[in-house]
Amino acid sequence: MSPSQLAIEATGLRKAYGEKVVLDGIDLAIPAGTVFSLLGPNGAGKTTTVQILSTLIGADGGSARVIGHDLVDAADDVRGVIGVTGQFSAVDHLLTAEENLLLMADLHHLPRAEGRRRAAQLLEQFDLVDVAKKMAATFSGGMRRRLDLAMTLVGRPKVIFLDEPTTGLDPRSRRAMWEIIRGLVADGVTLFLTTQYLDEADQLADRIAVLDHGRLVAQGTPAELKRLVPGGHLVLHFPDAQALDDAARLLPAGPRDDNALTLQTPSDGSAHAVRTVLDRLDAAGIPVEQLTVHTPDLDDVFFAFTGGPTVPTQTTTTDNETKAAAR
Amino acid sequence: MSTLSYALTDSTTMLRRNLRHALRYPGMTISVIGGPVIMLLLFNYVFGGVIGHGMAVGAGTAPHHGSYLNYLVPGILLMTIASGSMPVAVAVCTDMREGIVARFRTMPISRASVLTGHVVGNVLVTMASAVLVVGVALALGFRSGASLLEWVAAFGLTALVTLAVTWLGVGLGLASPTPEGASNAVLPISLLLPFLSSAFVPINSLPTGLAQFAEYQPFTAFIETMRGLLLGSPIGHNGILAVAWAVVIGFGGYAWSKKLFHRDPVAR
């Protein structure tokens, strides 16, 4: 792919705060018109990456271009083509929704009439018409996030950075935000999305990169990443120790917990696989009380690419440790 | 449009934003505008009798009612200007912690406009307060023999010193980690320096060390110039000194603020 088709290209981005290295050499090549998701836990360096690429802070090393403009030499050109919606709301709480949008229109130097038209259109699009004259301070988290994104769109950016756009939102607002993001993609902008939720990256992204301690530890499409991750299993809950023993002899054995009377067995979680396991237990006359299906999540992806915690002893039963022990 | 006209447009936009804030939370604005009037009333009615009597005796003249008011008004005007550094420091510090300013930093706008919006807004509010102080003083019996030209000069000097002190307040606001810290950081300017000057009592009535400090600190030059313009007392070199101090403080505050604002925002 020629460089001109890349919306974002970065080489060796580094950032440290004192002794603490936050980014330790990040390379990115994100084609224009795609959705790229940076996935990682809190403190991995996601926000720092966004802050550097959006010209908010400087990098200590490396270089990057956004739509061909160098971050350092042409910072104002970069600012002219990007929009940023951060994890911390970037709305003016003392202004109304409409005033916030008009403020953006003024700062983008739109003619008055066009600014008003754009504001009205975004209020409509983001379902904020009813609260247009209300101060942003009174908004719910979901409304504030929608206003935030609407403000980002006033200047019709080519590249949009969304830093954890759904963190802290209730499920309904989260779904609504996903729909909005899908709409943006349809308009052809390039999206740089950070998230700590695998399902979010899965739903929205063309490509995902996993960030850990300031390094990219894996990259690929959602399907590629999930194929790389083991950890899908069933957890079977038995009524007594005898049934647990019998089942452990019968099934491909994962870790068992004698206190909780549970046994894990590897499985892809499909209906067919679940039925096979239950049929075998039935045929052997082993009673099962409960069954839960565990599919790979961020923990699994993350532990798989970072080595994860050491395998715990069989008697520990906390959720994370059992998941890790499954491998 | 040129870079300069963008800078003006953006600054106007930011000023509109700040004035809207002021209207939306009028309590803060009213206390900022009205505070100096309260000081004027307190000093005139509570301390005025005793201080005025003392000053008259010290000068060897017979005390007469109202003379202290004339002495007091230029001092209160200075206090009005000095206390204007407080709201702008707090407002700037608060603003820097808001996500909206991070957004401004990622937009192709004139960066200085964020600060100039605060500065112009604060100068307007502080000047409104100064005009109110003069109005109330006139109602209380303050009499000035100043010509129109002298009034214009007094107004201009007030505006200049307000601008200077405001930029210093902006710098202190940017340098302070919290709004509480910002409000403390400006106390020497807003409270201490006005009292350690010729604002309320003649310098020669102060203890020697204090008198020396008061004589040479910038606010005294300003007060004495204002007294000269409004009351006809000798100005001497104070006029030049007042303007020079204002220019130095103003440019210093501006350069410092600009440097602080161009730093990367602190990681949250």
PDB file of N, CA and C in Angstrom, chain A residues 274-321:
ATOM      1  N   VAL A 274     -21.610 -28.684  22.895  1.00  0.00           N
ATOM      2  CA  VAL A 274     -22.242 -28.762  24.209  1.00  0.00           C
ATOM      3  C   VAL A 274     -23.123 -30.021  24.281  1.00  0.00           C
ATOM      4  N   ARG A 275     -23.872 -30.257  23.175  1.00  0.00           N
ATOM      5  CA  ARG A 275     -24.767 -31.421  23.168  1.00  0.00           C
ATOM      6  C   ARG A 275     -23.955 -32.712  23.292  1.00  0.00           C
ATOM      7  N   THR A 276     -22.811 -32.773  22.606  1.00  0.00           N
ATOM      8  CA  THR A 276     -21.980 -33.979  22.658  1.00  0.00           C
ATOM      9  C   THR A 276     -21.538 -34.277  24.085  1.00  0.00           C
ATOM     10  N   VAL A 277     -21.106 -33.250  24.787  1.00  0.00           N
ATOM     11  CA  VAL A 277     -20.650 -33.440  26.161  1.00  0.00           C
ATOM     12  C   VAL A 277     -21.802 -33.942  27.030  1.00  0.00           C
ATOM     13  N   LEU A 278     -22.969 -33.300  26.896  1.00  0.00           N
ATOM     14  CA  LEU A 278     -24.114 -33.686  27.733  1.00  0.00           C
ATOM     15  C   LEU A 278     -24.574 -35.111  27.400  1.00  0.00           C
ATOM     16  N   ASP A 279     -24.530 -35.455  26.104  1.00  0.00           N
ATOM     17  CA  ASP A 279     -24.939 -36.803  25.696  1.00  0.00           C
ATOM     18  C   ASP A 279     -24.026 -37.854  26.324  1.00  0.00           C
ATOM     19  N   ARG A 280     -22.722 -37.548  26.314  1.00  0.00           N
ATOM     20  CA  ARG A 280     -21.772 -38.528  26.884  1.00  0.00           C
ATOM     21  C   ARG A 280     -22.004 -38.697  28.379  1.00  0.00           C
ATOM     22  N   LEU A 281     -22.256 -37.592  29.066  1.00  0.00           N
ATOM     23  CA  LEU A 281     -22.511 -37.668  30.508  1.00  0.00           C
ATOM     24  C   LEU A 281     -23.802 -38.438  30.766  1.00  0.00           C
ATOM     25  N   ASP A 282     -24.822 -38.181  29.949  1.00  0.00           N
ATOM     26  CA  ASP A 282     -26.112 -38.861  30.065  1.00  0.00           C
ATOM     27  C   ASP A 282     -25.946 -40.367  29.895  1.00  0.00           C
ATOM     28  N   ALA A 283     -25.216 -40.718  28.826  1.00  0.00           N
ATOM     29  CA  ALA A 283     -25.022 -42.131  28.510  1.00  0.00           C
ATOM     30  C   ALA A 283     -24.317 -42.849  29.647  1.00  0.00           C
ATOM     31  N   ALA A 284     -23.415 -42.134  30.358  1.00  0.00           N
ATOM     32  CA  ALA A 284     -22.678 -42.751  31.455  1.00  0.00           C
ATOM     33  C   ALA A 284     -23.452 -42.634  32.768  1.00  0.00           C
ATOM     34  N   GLY A 285     -24.621 -42.006  32.726  1.00  0.00           N
ATOM     35  CA  GLY A 285     -25.461 -41.869  33.911  1.00  0.00           C
ATOM     36  C   GLY A 285     -24.888 -40.919  34.943  1.00  0.00           C
ATOM     37  N   ILE A 286     -24.136 -39.910  34.501  1.00  0.00           N
ATOM     38  CA  ILE A 286     -23.561 -38.944  35.443  1.00  0.00           C
ATOM     39  C   ILE A 286     -24.446 -37.697  35.493  1.00  0.00           C
ATOM     40  N   PRO A 287     -24.973 -37.363  36.644  1.00  0.00           N
ATOM     41  CA  PRO A 287     -25.862 -36.191  36.753  1.00  0.00           C
ATOM     42  C   PRO A 287     -25.057 -34.886  36.711  1.00  0.00           C
ATOM     43  N   VAL A 288     -25.613 -33.880  36.043  1.00  0.00           N
ATOM     44  CA  VAL A 288     -24.997 -32.539  35.977  1.00  0.00           C
ATOM     45  C   VAL A 288     -26.013 -31.521  36.461  1.00  0.00           C
ATOM     46  N   GLU A 289     -25.611 -30.634  37.335  1.00  0.00           N
ATOM     47  CA  GLU A 289     -26.556 -29.635  37.839  1.00  0.00           C
ATOM     48  C   GLU A 289     -26.598 -28.379  36.980  1.00  0.00           C
ATOM     49  N   GLN A 290     -25.403 -27.882  36.628  1.00  0.00           N
ATOM     50  CA  GLN A 290     -25.342 -26.625  35.874  1.00  0.00           C
ATOM     51  C   GLN A 290     -24.231 -26.681  34.857  1.00  0.00           C
ATOM     52  N   LEU A 291     -24.380 -25.830  33.840  1.00  0.00           N
ATOM     53  CA  LEU A 291     -23.344 -25.769  32.825  1.00  0.00           C
ATOM     54  C   LEU A 291     -23.191 -24.314  32.392  1.00  0.00           C
ATOM     55  N   THR A 292     -21.953 -23.818  32.333  1.00  0.00           N
ATOM     56  CA  THR A 292     -21.735 -22.475  31.771  1.00  0.00           C
ATOM     57  C   THR A 292     -20.729 -22.566  30.647  1.00  0.00           C
ATOM     58  N   VAL A 293     -20.946 -21.766  29.625  1.00  0.00           N
ATOM     59  CA  VAL A 293     -20.060 -21.732  28.461  1.00  0.00           C
ATOM     60  C   VAL A 293     -19.145 -20.523  28.605  1.00  0.00           C
ATOM     61  N   HIS A 294     -17.859 -20.743  28.445  1.00  0.00           N
ATOM     62  CA  HIS A 294     -16.905 -19.632  28.533  1.00  0.00           C
ATOM     63  C   HIS A 294     -16.237 -19.452  27.186  1.00  0.00           C
ATOM     64  N   THR A 295     -16.451 -18.251  26.544  1.00  0.00           N
ATOM     65  CA  THR A 295     -15.797 -17.973  25.265  1.00  0.00           C
ATOM     66  C   THR A 295     -14.643 -17.010  25.511  1.00  0.00           C
ATOM     67  N   PRO A 296     -13.678 -16.955  24.592  1.00  0.00           N
ATOM     68  CA  PRO A 296     -12.515 -16.094  24.824  1.00  0.00           C
ATOM     69  C   PRO A 296     -12.937 -14.636  25.005  1.00  0.00           C
ATOM     70  N   ASP A 297     -12.362 -13.952  25.977  1.00  0.00           N
ATOM     71  CA  ASP A 297     -12.597 -12.520  26.121  1.00  0.00           C
ATOM     72  C   ASP A 297     -11.256 -11.804  26.190  1.00  0.00           C
ATOM     73  N   LEU A 298     -11.304 -10.518  26.524  1.00  0.00           N
ATOM     74  CA  LEU A 298     -10.064  -9.742  26.549  1.00  0.00           C
ATOM     75  C   LEU A 298      -9.024 -10.375  27.461  1.00  0.00           C
ATOM     76  N   ASP A 299      -9.488 -10.911  28.597  1.00  0.00           N
ATOM     77  CA  ASP A 299      -8.535 -11.550  29.504  1.00  0.00           C
ATOM     78  C   ASP A 299      -7.739 -12.622  28.770  1.00  0.00           C
ATOM     79  N   ASP A 300      -8.478 -13.450  27.999  1.00  0.00           N
ATOM     80  CA  ASP A 300      -7.811 -14.551  27.309  1.00  0.00           C
ATOM     81  C   ASP A 300      -6.853 -14.035  26.245  1.00  0.00           C
ATOM     82  N   VAL A 301      -7.348 -13.096  25.426  1.00  0.00           N
ATOM     83  CA  VAL A 301      -6.501 -12.522  24.386  1.00  0.00           C
ATOM     84  C   VAL A 301      -5.264 -11.936  25.032  1.00  0.00           C
ATOM     85  N   PHE A 302      -5.548 -11.204  26.094  1.00  0.00           N
ATOM     86  CA  PHE A 302      -4.482 -10.478  26.740  1.00  0.00           C
ATOM     87  C   PHE A 302      -3.455 -11.411  27.378  1.00  0.00           C
ATOM     88  N   PHE A 303      -3.957 -12.380  28.145  1.00  0.00           N
ATOM     89  CA  PHE A 303      -3.030 -13.307  28.797  1.00  0.00           C
ATOM     90  C   PHE A 303      -2.281 -14.126  27.764  1.00  0.00           C
ATOM     91  N   ALA A 304      -2.976 -14.462  26.686  1.00  0.00           N
ATOM     92  CA  ALA A 304      -2.331 -15.285  25.659  1.00  0.00           C
ATOM     93  C   ALA A 304      -1.130 -14.565  25.059  1.00  0.00           C
ATOM     94  N   PHE A 305      -1.260 -13.251  24.860  1.00  0.00           N
ATOM     95  CA  PHE A 305      -0.177 -12.531  24.180  1.00  0.00           C
ATOM     96  C   PHE A 305       0.867 -11.965  25.128  1.00  0.00           C
ATOM     97  N   THR A 306       0.543 -11.952  26.408  1.00  0.00           N
ATOM     98  CA  THR A 306       1.505 -11.357  27.333  1.00  0.00           C
ATOM     99  C   THR A 306       2.076 -12.387  28.279  1.00  0.00           C
ATOM    100  N   GLY A 307       1.761 -13.679  28.069  1.00  0.00           N
ATOM    101  CA  GLY A 307       2.298 -14.708  28.953  1.00  0.00           C
ATOM    102  C   GLY A 307       1.364 -15.002  30.104  1.00  0.00           C
ATOM    103  N   GLY A 308       0.692 -13.972  30.606  1.00  0.00           N
ATOM    104  CA  GLY A 308      -0.314 -14.162  31.645  1.00  0.00           C
ATOM    105  C   GLY A 308       0.289 -14.543  32.976  1.00  0.00           C
ATOM    106  N   PRO A 309      -0.587 -14.729  33.949  1.00  0.00           N
ATOM    107  CA  PRO A 309      -0.128 -15.084  35.285  1.00  0.00           C
ATOM    108  C   PRO A 309       0.293 -16.556  35.321  1.00  0.00           C
ATOM    109  N   THR A 310       1.045 -16.947  36.293  1.00  0.00           N
ATOM    110  CA  THR A 310       1.439 -18.347  36.420  1.00  0.00           C
ATOM    111  C   THR A 310       0.202 -19.174  36.736  1.00  0.00           C
ATOM    112  N   VAL A 311       0.231 -20.447  36.308  1.00  0.00           N
ATOM    113  CA  VAL A 311      -0.941 -21.307  36.502  1.00  0.00           C
ATOM    114  C   VAL A 311      -1.119 -21.575  37.991  1.00  0.00           C
ATOM    115  N   PRO A 312      -2.295 -21.281  38.509  1.00  0.00           N
ATOM    116  CA  PRO A 312      -2.508 -21.440  39.940  1.00  0.00           C
ATOM    117  C   PRO A 312      -2.775 -22.891  40.306  1.00  0.00           C
ATOM    118  N   THR A 313      -2.767 -23.160  41.576  1.00  0.00           N
ATOM    119  CA  THR A 313      -3.077 -24.517  42.031  1.00  0.00           C
ATOM    120  C   THR A 313      -4.562 -24.780  41.831  1.00  0.00           C
ATOM    121  N   GLN A 314      -4.905 -26.057  41.855  1.00  0.00           N
ATOM    122  CA  GLN A 314      -6.265 -26.466  41.514  1.00  0.00           C
ATOM    123  C   GLN A 314      -7.314 -25.952  42.503  1.00  0.00           C
ATOM    124  N   THR A 315      -6.912 -25.648  43.709  1.00  0.00           N
ATOM    125  CA  THR A 315      -7.915 -25.287  44.706  1.00  0.00           C
ATOM    126  C   THR A 315      -8.340 -23.825  44.616  1.00  0.00           C
ATOM    127  N   THR A 316      -7.566 -22.984  43.898  1.00  0.00           N
ATOM    128  CA  THR A 316      -8.001 -21.593  43.805  1.00  0.00           C
ATOM    129  C   THR A 316      -9.152 -21.496  42.812  1.00  0.00           C
ATOM    130  N   THR A 317     -10.088 -20.648  43.142  1.00  0.00           N
ATOM    131  CA  THR A 317     -11.321 -20.657  42.354  1.00  0.00           C
ATOM    132  C   THR A 317     -11.723 -19.282  41.841  1.00  0.00           C
ATOM    133  N   THR A 318     -10.872 -18.270  42.024  1.00  0.00           N
ATOM    134  CA  THR A 318     -11.308 -16.973  41.509  1.00  0.00           C
ATOM    135  C   THR A 318     -11.387 -17.039  39.995  1.00  0.00           C
ATOM    136  N   ASP A 319     -12.224 -16.229  39.472  1.00  0.00           N
ATOM    137  CA  ASP A 319     -12.584 -16.324  38.052  1.00  0.00           C
ATOM    138  C   ASP A 319     -11.366 -16.269  37.142  1.00  0.00           C
ATOM    139  N   ASN A 320     -10.552 -15.239  37.311  1.00  0.00           N
ATOM    140  CA  ASN A 320      -9.409 -15.066  36.426  1.00  0.00           C
ATOM    141  C   ASN A 320      -8.459 -16.236  36.493  1.00  0.00           C
ATOM    142  N   GLU A 321      -8.249 -16.702  37.702  1.00  0.00           N
ATOM    143  CA  GLU A 321      -7.270 -17.759  37.858  1.00  0.00           C
ATOM    144  C   GLU A 321      -7.772 -19.055  37.250  1.00  0.00           C
TER     145      GLU A 321
END
